[in-house]
Structures are given as structure tokens and as C-alpha cells.
């Protein structure tokens, strides 16, 4: 099984950025440990601060992998282009957030990409990623 984990802008700074919201652990370190917990899954990890690069990555992996775990960061709230890319490919995608976006500023309550995803998993800290991986594995069963 192939799962692609795609992270958008500023997620490379998790561990340093606003630790009261996103925690003290780096995302790279967390994902490294996560990958090791699933030896049967072939993971592809990608992060970019650029919208077009995220779209290129969705197009690159989206016809080939079994699922996409996507934390599009702030692009979640306004990128119709990322939503269109998700609709264009065949792999199911899960929208993921570290923080509970519904409990934050009102502009974070809006998701342009949620309707292009099978579900949204948010507010569990970094464990949101593990929950999304399990969701995709259970979908395949
Ligand atoms: C985030 C929530 C977004 O609103 C924010 O712009 C991020 C991170 C999260 O994981 O909680 O960059 O996607």
C-alpha cells in the first residue's frame, strides 16, 4: 500500500512555530517515527511552501498511490486550485490539521478542499496524521 503525506506552507516550522498551538516536536521527526510504525506501507513524504509545487505533487502521486494525507496549511482556507487538483486525481485524500481549526479564527472554519476529500481529521495534534493513515488503511480493507 502506498500513502503520500503532503504538507503545505509553514509546516516545516512545526516544533518552532507557535508551539502553544502546534507543539514542540518537529513534524519531520514525528513523521519519521510514524513511517517506522507501518513497515507494510510505502510512504512518500513531501512538504512545500508553494501552492504550485503542492499541486504538482498531487498530480505526480495522485494516480499511483492508495491515498493522500494532506495538510495544506493556510491554503486549505482559500486554494480552489488545490481542491481542483484533488478532484482531478484518482487517489482518495484526507484533509488533516494539527490544530482544531473549528475552534480558532473564523477564517480557518472555511475549507476549500474538504469537499474534495473523503474526510477531515483535525485537532489531535500530530496524532491527526496517524489517524489519517489508519483511516486510509481501513478504507482499503
Ligand atoms: C493548520 C491550520 C491552518 O489554519 C494553518 O494555516 C496552518 C496549520 C494545522 O495543521 O492546524 O498552517 O493546517
XYZ file of N, CA, C and O and ligand atoms in Angstrom:
577
model
N 0.845 -1.200 0.000
C 0.000 0.000 0.000
C 0.878 1.247 0.000
O 1.860 1.313 0.730
N 0.482 2.211 -0.818
C 1.270 3.450 -0.942
C 0.479 4.639 -0.419
O -0.654 4.887 -0.878
N 1.067 5.369 0.526
C 0.407 6.564 1.067
C 1.343 7.752 0.911
O 2.528 7.679 1.252
N 0.785 8.831 0.396
C 1.563 10.044 0.216
C 1.137 11.077 1.259
O -0.055 11.370 1.385
N 2.088 11.594 2.008
C 1.784 12.624 3.013
C 2.328 13.949 2.488
O 3.536 14.097 2.275
N 1.413 14.871 2.245
C 1.788 16.153 1.640
C 1.504 17.278 2.637
O 0.387 17.385 3.149
N 2.514 18.076 2.901
C 2.372 19.203 3.824
C 2.646 20.520 3.125
O 3.577 20.643 2.329
N 1.830 21.499 3.462
C 1.920 22.807 2.830
C 2.710 23.824 3.637
O 3.546 23.462 4.475
N 2.421 25.095 3.414
C 3.237 26.190 3.929
C 3.363 26.227 5.445
O 2.386 26.011 6.170
N 4.571 26.508 5.879
C 4.936 26.719 7.292
C 4.936 25.449 8.137
O 5.284 25.494 9.316
N 4.564 24.331 7.528
C 4.559 23.094 8.315
C 5.979 22.568 8.528
O 6.221 21.775 9.436
N 6.933 23.075 7.748
C 8.348 22.759 8.004
C 8.822 23.401 9.309
O 9.861 23.026 9.829
N 8.056 24.343 9.838
C 8.458 25.022 11.085
C 7.723 24.505 12.321
O 7.860 25.079 13.411
N 6.951 23.430 12.158
C 6.279 22.853 13.332
C 7.360 22.374 14.313
O 8.339 21.754 13.915
N 7.150 22.708 15.586
C 8.180 22.446 16.599
C 8.807 23.752 17.052
O 9.226 23.887 18.195
N 8.806 24.721 16.127
C 9.378 26.047 16.406
C 8.267 27.098 16.377
O 8.183 27.973 17.231
N 7.379 26.979 15.362
C 6.328 27.988 15.182
C 5.228 27.782 16.227
O 4.794 26.640 16.478
N 4.786 28.845 16.836
C 3.649 28.844 17.774
C 3.503 27.496 18.514
O 2.496 26.796 18.341
N 4.485 27.143 19.343
C 4.435 25.818 19.994
C 3.208 25.619 20.873
O 2.780 24.478 21.088
N 2.608 26.732 21.352
C 1.389 26.602 22.171
C 0.227 26.063 21.330
O -0.737 25.517 21.869
N 0.322 26.201 20.017
C -0.731 25.672 19.123
C -0.292 24.357 18.490
O -1.060 23.394 18.438
N 0.956 24.314 18.007
C 1.385 23.167 17.195
C 2.325 22.194 17.927
O 2.713 21.181 17.365
N 2.687 22.530 19.163
C 3.537 21.633 19.950
C 5.025 21.884 19.725
O 5.412 22.737 18.926
N 5.832 21.107 20.425
C 7.287 21.306 20.437
C 8.032 20.313 19.558
O 9.225 20.453 19.343
N 7.331 19.290 19.076
C 8.020 18.278 18.264
C 8.036 18.695 16.797
O 7.024 19.204 16.281
N 9.144 18.459 16.127
C 9.183 18.801 14.698
C 8.374 17.768 13.915
O 8.315 16.592 14.274
N 7.767 18.244 12.835
C 6.935 17.363 12.017
C 7.800 16.296 11.343
O 7.398 15.128 11.250
N 8.982 16.683 10.903
C 9.883 15.726 10.239
C 10.209 14.561 11.181
O 10.158 13.391 10.790
N 10.490 14.917 12.439
C 10.814 13.899 13.445
C 9.602 12.992 13.712
O 9.721 11.770 13.755
N 8.433 13.612 13.842
C 7.200 12.852 14.085
C 6.926 11.902 12.913
O 6.617 10.723 13.100
N 7.030 12.411 11.689
C 6.699 11.586 10.512
C 7.711 10.457 10.324
O 7.353 9.365 9.880
N 8.949 10.720 10.684
C 9.980 9.697 10.621
C 9.586 8.502 11.507
O 9.657 7.343 11.080
N 9.138 8.805 12.726
C 8.718 7.747 13.665
C 7.436 7.073 13.162
O 7.287 5.844 13.266
N 6.538 7.849 12.586
C 5.264 7.298 12.079
C 5.533 6.270 10.976
O 4.970 5.168 10.980
N 6.398 6.638 10.050
C 6.741 5.756 8.923
C 7.264 4.412 9.442
O 6.905 3.346 8.930
N 8.070 4.471 10.487
C 8.667 3.236 11.042
C 7.617 2.333 11.688
O 7.810 1.126 11.788
N 6.488 2.920 12.103
C 5.430 2.121 12.746
C 4.622 1.305 11.737
O 3.828 0.450 12.126
N 4.761 1.623 10.452
C 3.968 0.945 9.414
C 4.903 0.349 8.355
O 4.964 0.848 7.229
N 5.609 -0.736 8.717
C 6.568 -1.293 7.751
C 5.921 -1.781 6.457
O 6.575 -1.856 5.414
N 4.617 -2.083 6.521
C 3.934 -2.580 5.320
C 3.459 -1.473 4.385
O 2.924 -1.742 3.310
N 3.640 -0.239 4.789
C 3.169 0.879 3.955
C 4.374 1.579 3.314
O 5.381 1.841 3.967
N 4.225 1.859 2.029
C 5.261 2.573 1.285
C 4.880 4.063 1.316
O 3.942 4.477 0.638
N 5.573 4.831 2.159
C 5.219 6.246 2.322
C 6.039 7.139 1.399
O 7.216 6.875 1.147
N 5.415 8.212 0.984
C 6.075 9.253 0.225
C 5.825 10.552 1.008
O 4.658 10.874 1.271
N 6.856 11.239 1.426
C 6.681 12.463 2.225
C 7.089 13.684 1.413
O 8.135 13.678 0.754
N 6.270 14.727 1.483
C 6.555 15.937 0.698
C 6.099 17.158 1.481
O 5.036 17.141 2.115
N 6.893 18.207 1.439
C 6.476 19.497 2.029
C 6.905 20.617 1.106
O 8.015 20.601 0.548
N 6.020 21.589 0.933
C 6.407 22.782 0.178
C 5.647 23.991 0.690
O 4.502 23.883 1.134
N 6.287 25.136 0.574
C 5.634 26.398 0.927
C 4.956 27.033 -0.279
O 4.444 28.151 -0.183
N 4.957 26.315 -1.414
C 4.463 26.896 -2.670
C 3.244 26.135 -3.198
O 3.288 24.908 -3.354
N 2.213 26.871 -3.513
C 0.959 26.262 -3.964
C 1.157 25.386 -5.207
O 0.675 24.249 -5.266
N 1.872 25.920 -6.198
C 2.071 25.173 -7.445
C 2.838 23.880 -7.224
O 2.552 22.861 -7.871
N 3.802 23.911 -6.313
C 4.584 22.697 -6.031
C 3.695 21.635 -5.378
O 3.851 20.437 -5.642
N 2.764 22.077 -4.554
C 1.828 21.127 -3.914
C 0.920 20.508 -4.982
O 0.670 19.300 -4.991
N 0.465 21.331 -5.900
C -0.387 20.834 -7.000
C 0.401 19.847 -7.876
O -0.105 18.776 -8.221
N 1.645 20.203 -8.186
C 2.496 19.282 -8.975
C 2.622 17.939 -8.263
O 2.565 16.885 -8.905
N 2.795 17.976 -6.953
C 2.972 16.736 -6.186
C 1.678 15.920 -6.175
O 1.709 14.691 -6.335
N 0.536 16.578 -5.994
C -0.757 15.863 -6.028
C -0.925 15.184 -7.395
O -1.323 14.017 -7.474
N -0.561 15.896 -8.458
C -0.678 15.313 -9.802
C 0.306 14.161 -9.991
O 0.002 13.164 -10.642
N 1.495 14.302 -9.404
C 2.537 13.263 -9.569
C 2.142 11.957 -8.885
O 2.271 10.883 -9.462
N 1.624 12.065 -7.645
C 1.350 10.832 -6.881
C -0.104 10.368 -6.992
O -0.411 9.219 -6.692
N -0.973 11.271 -7.395
C -2.415 11.053 -7.235
C -3.060 9.991 -8.107
O -4.217 9.633 -7.884
N -2.315 9.496 -9.138
C -2.871 8.417 -9.965
C -2.240 7.079 -9.605
O -2.587 6.055 -10.174
N -1.311 7.136 -8.667
C -0.468 5.976 -8.419
C -0.583 5.452 -6.982
O -0.474 4.258 -6.740
N -0.839 6.344 -6.010
C -0.847 5.886 -4.610
C -2.274 5.510 -4.190
O -3.248 5.756 -4.903
N -2.374 4.895 -3.002
C -3.684 4.459 -2.498
C -4.375 5.526 -1.677
O -5.548 5.384 -1.331
N -3.652 6.560 -1.318
C -4.276 7.630 -0.545
C -3.318 8.766 -0.284
O -2.105 8.578 -0.262
N -3.900 9.939 -0.109
C -3.114 11.148 0.174
C -3.562 11.701 1.516
O -4.765 11.855 1.765
N -2.587 11.973 2.386
C -2.850 12.682 3.645
C -2.358 14.099 3.402
O -1.166 14.315 3.166
N -3.264 15.053 3.399
C -2.889 16.420 3.019
C -3.168 17.415 4.129
O -4.316 17.606 4.535
N -2.092 18.044 4.606
C -2.254 19.230 5.441
C -1.812 20.396 4.570
O -0.613 20.645 4.405
N -2.767 21.082 4.006
C -2.456 22.174 3.077
C -2.185 23.486 3.809
O -2.015 24.531 3.171
N -2.136 23.435 5.156
C -1.880 24.662 5.915
C -2.901 25.722 5.555
O -4.084 25.422 5.332
N -2.456 26.956 5.466
C -3.374 28.068 5.191
C -4.038 27.960 3.810
O -5.135 28.495 3.600
N -3.397 27.251 2.875
C -4.031 27.078 1.546
C -5.388 26.386 1.651
O -6.251 26.555 0.794
N -5.550 25.587 2.696
C -6.832 24.919 2.935
C -7.990 25.908 2.804
O -9.043 25.582 2.254
N -7.756 27.101 3.332
C -8.851 28.040 3.504
C -9.172 28.858 2.245
O -10.184 29.535 2.209
N -8.285 28.772 1.237
C -8.596 29.582 0.036
C -8.110 29.024 -1.291
O -8.318 29.675 -2.317
N -7.518 27.822 -1.313
C -6.991 27.358 -2.604
C -7.973 26.466 -3.366
O -8.063 25.252 -3.136
N -8.662 27.086 -4.308
C -9.537 26.320 -5.211
C -8.662 25.454 -6.127
O -9.052 24.353 -6.516
N -7.447 25.936 -6.427
C -6.542 25.183 -7.319
C -6.131 23.848 -6.689
O -6.063 22.827 -7.379
N -5.880 23.843 -5.381
C -5.533 22.572 -4.725
C -6.763 21.660 -4.686
O -6.660 20.460 -4.936
N -7.930 22.223 -4.427
C -9.161 21.416 -4.445
C -9.363 20.799 -5.831
O -9.697 19.610 -5.948
N -9.137 21.575 -6.870
C -9.300 21.056 -8.241
C -8.298 19.929 -8.518
O -8.649 18.939 -9.173
N -7.068 20.090 -8.025
C -6.052 19.037 -8.225
C -6.496 17.743 -7.543
O -6.374 16.657 -8.124
N -7.051 17.860 -6.342
C -7.521 16.657 -5.629
C -8.657 15.985 -6.397
O -8.735 14.755 -6.470
N -9.528 16.796 -6.979
C -10.651 16.229 -7.757
C -10.173 15.596 -9.055
O -10.825 14.700 -9.586
N -9.033 16.078 -9.558
C -8.528 15.608 -10.854
C -7.898 14.224 -10.767
O -7.846 13.504 -11.758
N -7.389 13.863 -9.576
C -6.662 12.591 -9.457
C -7.584 11.499 -8.906
O -8.712 11.769 -8.496
N -7.070 10.265 -8.902
C -7.923 9.142 -8.504
C -7.770 8.754 -7.027
O -8.673 8.149 -6.451
N -6.639 9.071 -6.418
C -6.409 8.656 -5.021
C -7.322 9.435 -4.073
O -7.495 10.648 -4.243
N -7.892 8.748 -3.071
C -8.680 9.469 -2.070
C -7.748 10.296 -1.168
O -6.623 9.881 -0.893
N -8.234 11.435 -0.745
C -7.411 12.313 0.108
C -8.116 12.575 1.435
O -9.347 12.618 1.509
N -7.303 12.726 2.472
C -7.814 13.112 3.795
C -7.264 14.493 4.107
O -6.049 14.719 4.019
N -8.129 15.413 4.478
C -7.687 16.741 4.942
C -7.301 16.627 6.413
O -8.095 16.158 7.230
N -6.088 17.051 6.721
C -5.579 16.922 8.080
C -5.140 18.282 8.624
O -4.621 19.115 7.880
N -5.388 18.486 9.923
C -4.841 19.652 10.624
C -4.371 19.236 12.002
O -5.011 18.402 12.660
N -3.286 19.856 12.421
C -2.755 19.605 13.759
C -3.686 20.255 14.789
O -4.057 19.640 15.782
N -4.042 21.478 14.540
C -4.884 22.236 15.482
C -6.366 22.013 15.174
O -6.734 21.533 14.094
N -7.188 22.416 16.136
C -8.640 22.330 15.940
C -9.092 23.600 15.233
O -9.440 24.594 15.871
N -9.078 23.557 13.906
C -9.343 24.771 13.119
C -10.734 25.364 13.405
O -10.917 26.575 13.358
N -11.688 24.497 13.755
C -13.053 24.986 14.026
C -13.129 25.796 15.324
O -14.079 26.546 15.538
N -12.122 25.622 16.188
C -12.115 26.354 17.468
C -11.249 27.614 17.381
O -11.054 28.296 18.379
N -10.732 27.924 16.184
C -9.832 29.071 16.020
C -10.536 30.207 15.269
O -11.760 30.277 15.272
N -9.772 31.096 14.654
C -10.349 32.260 13.956
C -11.373 31.808 12.907
O -11.202 30.760 12.288
N -12.373 32.651 12.653
C -13.463 32.242 11.755
C -12.956 31.951 10.334
O -13.510 31.095 9.645
N -11.876 32.665 9.901
C -11.385 32.398 8.541
C -10.798 30.997 8.406
O -10.640 30.495 7.294
N -10.495 30.351 9.544
C -9.997 28.966 9.486
C -11.138 27.943 9.488
O -10.909 26.749 9.368
N -12.368 28.425 9.663
C -13.506 27.494 9.655
C -13.854 27.064 8.237
O -14.523 26.067 8.028
N -13.400 27.870 7.274
C -13.709 27.596 5.863
C -12.653 26.671 5.291
O -11.462 26.914 5.464
N -13.090 25.614 4.615
C -12.145 24.767 3.881
C -12.589 24.670 2.438
O -13.699 24.224 2.145
N -11.686 25.090 1.543
C -11.960 24.971 0.108
C -11.759 23.542 -0.357
O -12.246 23.165 -1.415
N -10.995 22.762 0.436
C -10.619 21.431 -0.065
C -11.450 20.293 0.530
O -11.399 19.185 0.036
N -12.228 20.565 1.563
C -12.878 19.456 2.280
C -13.813 18.633 1.386
O -13.881 17.420 1.528
N -14.510 19.294 0.475
C -15.441 18.553 -0.385
C -14.718 17.684 -1.418
O -15.342 16.829 -2.049
N -13.419 17.934 -1.577
C -12.617 17.101 -2.487
C -11.910 15.974 -1.715
O -11.129 15.220 -2.295
N -12.191 15.893 -0.415
C -11.548 14.891 0.445
C -12.596 13.927 0.989
O -13.781 14.283 1.083
N -12.171 12.747 1.411
C -13.133 11.788 1.961
C -13.544 12.151 3.386
O -14.662 11.872 3.803
N -12.616 12.765 4.129
C -12.964 13.225 5.477
C -11.942 14.255 5.940
O -10.925 14.481 5.276
N -12.244 14.871 7.078
C -11.332 15.848 7.685
C -10.966 15.332 9.076
O -11.849 14.932 9.844
N -9.678 15.319 9.386
C -9.218 14.925 10.731
C -8.390 16.089 11.276
O -7.352 16.441 10.713
N -8.880 16.706 12.339
C -8.243 17.925 12.849
C -8.320 17.985 14.359
O -9.289 17.504 14.961
N -7.297 18.579 14.953
C -7.370 18.901 16.370
C -6.771 17.863 17.296
O -6.885 17.994 18.517
N -6.087 16.877 16.762
C -5.476 15.829 17.599
C -3.970 16.027 17.733
O -3.243 15.082 18.053
N -3.506 17.230 17.455
C -2.061 17.441 17.448
C -1.452 16.642 16.304
O -2.132 16.349 15.299
N -0.202 16.232 16.451
C 0.447 15.469 15.377
C -0.219 14.111 15.175
O -0.126 13.521 14.097
N -0.921 13.625 16.185
C -1.627 12.343 16.050
C -2.700 12.386 14.952
O -3.162 11.326 14.497
N -3.079 13.577 14.500
C -4.026 13.684 13.367
C -3.492 12.919 12.153
O -4.259 12.308 11.403
N -2.158 12.947 11.955
C -1.570 12.246 10.798
C -1.724 10.727 10.950
O -2.056 10.037 9.988
N -1.464 10.212 12.161
C -1.584 8.766 12.401
C -3.031 8.322 12.184
O -3.309 7.292 11.559
N -3.963 9.145 12.659
C -5.383 8.816 12.478
C -5.760 8.788 10.996
O -6.550 7.947 10.557
N -5.190 9.704 10.225
C -5.481 9.742 8.782
C -4.909 8.513 8.074
O -5.559 7.920 7.202
N -3.703 8.116 8.469
C -3.091 6.907 7.885
C -3.965 5.692 8.193
O -4.278 4.889 7.307
N -4.403 5.566 9.455
C -5.272 4.437 9.834
C -6.586 4.467 9.049
O -7.104 3.419 8.651
N -7.119 5.653 8.834
C -8.367 5.795 8.079
C -8.189 5.235 6.660
O -9.020 4.466 6.169
N -7.065 5.593 6.032
C -6.808 5.112 4.659
C -6.592 3.606 4.637
O -7.071 2.918 3.734
N -5.880 3.080 5.647
C -5.645 1.628 5.715
C -6.994 0.907 5.881
O -7.267 -0.081 5.191
N -7.850 1.409 6.756
C -9.163 0.784 6.970
C -10.044 0.884 5.729
O -10.835 -0.015 5.451
N -9.901 1.967 4.966
C -10.677 2.124 3.728
C -10.333 1.046 2.709
O -11.144 0.634 1.909
N -9.038 0.655 2.727
C -8.541 -0.335 1.750
C -8.971 -1.747 2.089
O -8.952 -2.628 1.243
N -9.356 -1.991 3.367
C -9.682 -3.351 3.823
C -10.960 -3.868 3.192
O -11.879 -3.110 2.963
C -3.033 24.042 10.087
C -4.185 25.019 10.362
C -4.167 26.144 9.357
O -5.225 27.047 9.620
C -2.857 26.909 9.443
O -2.816 27.908 8.459
C -1.669 26.019 9.359
C -1.700 24.748 10.072
C -2.967 22.929 11.160
O -2.331 21.912 10.889
O -3.506 23.076 12.258
O -0.645 26.376 8.797
O -3.259 23.412 8.833
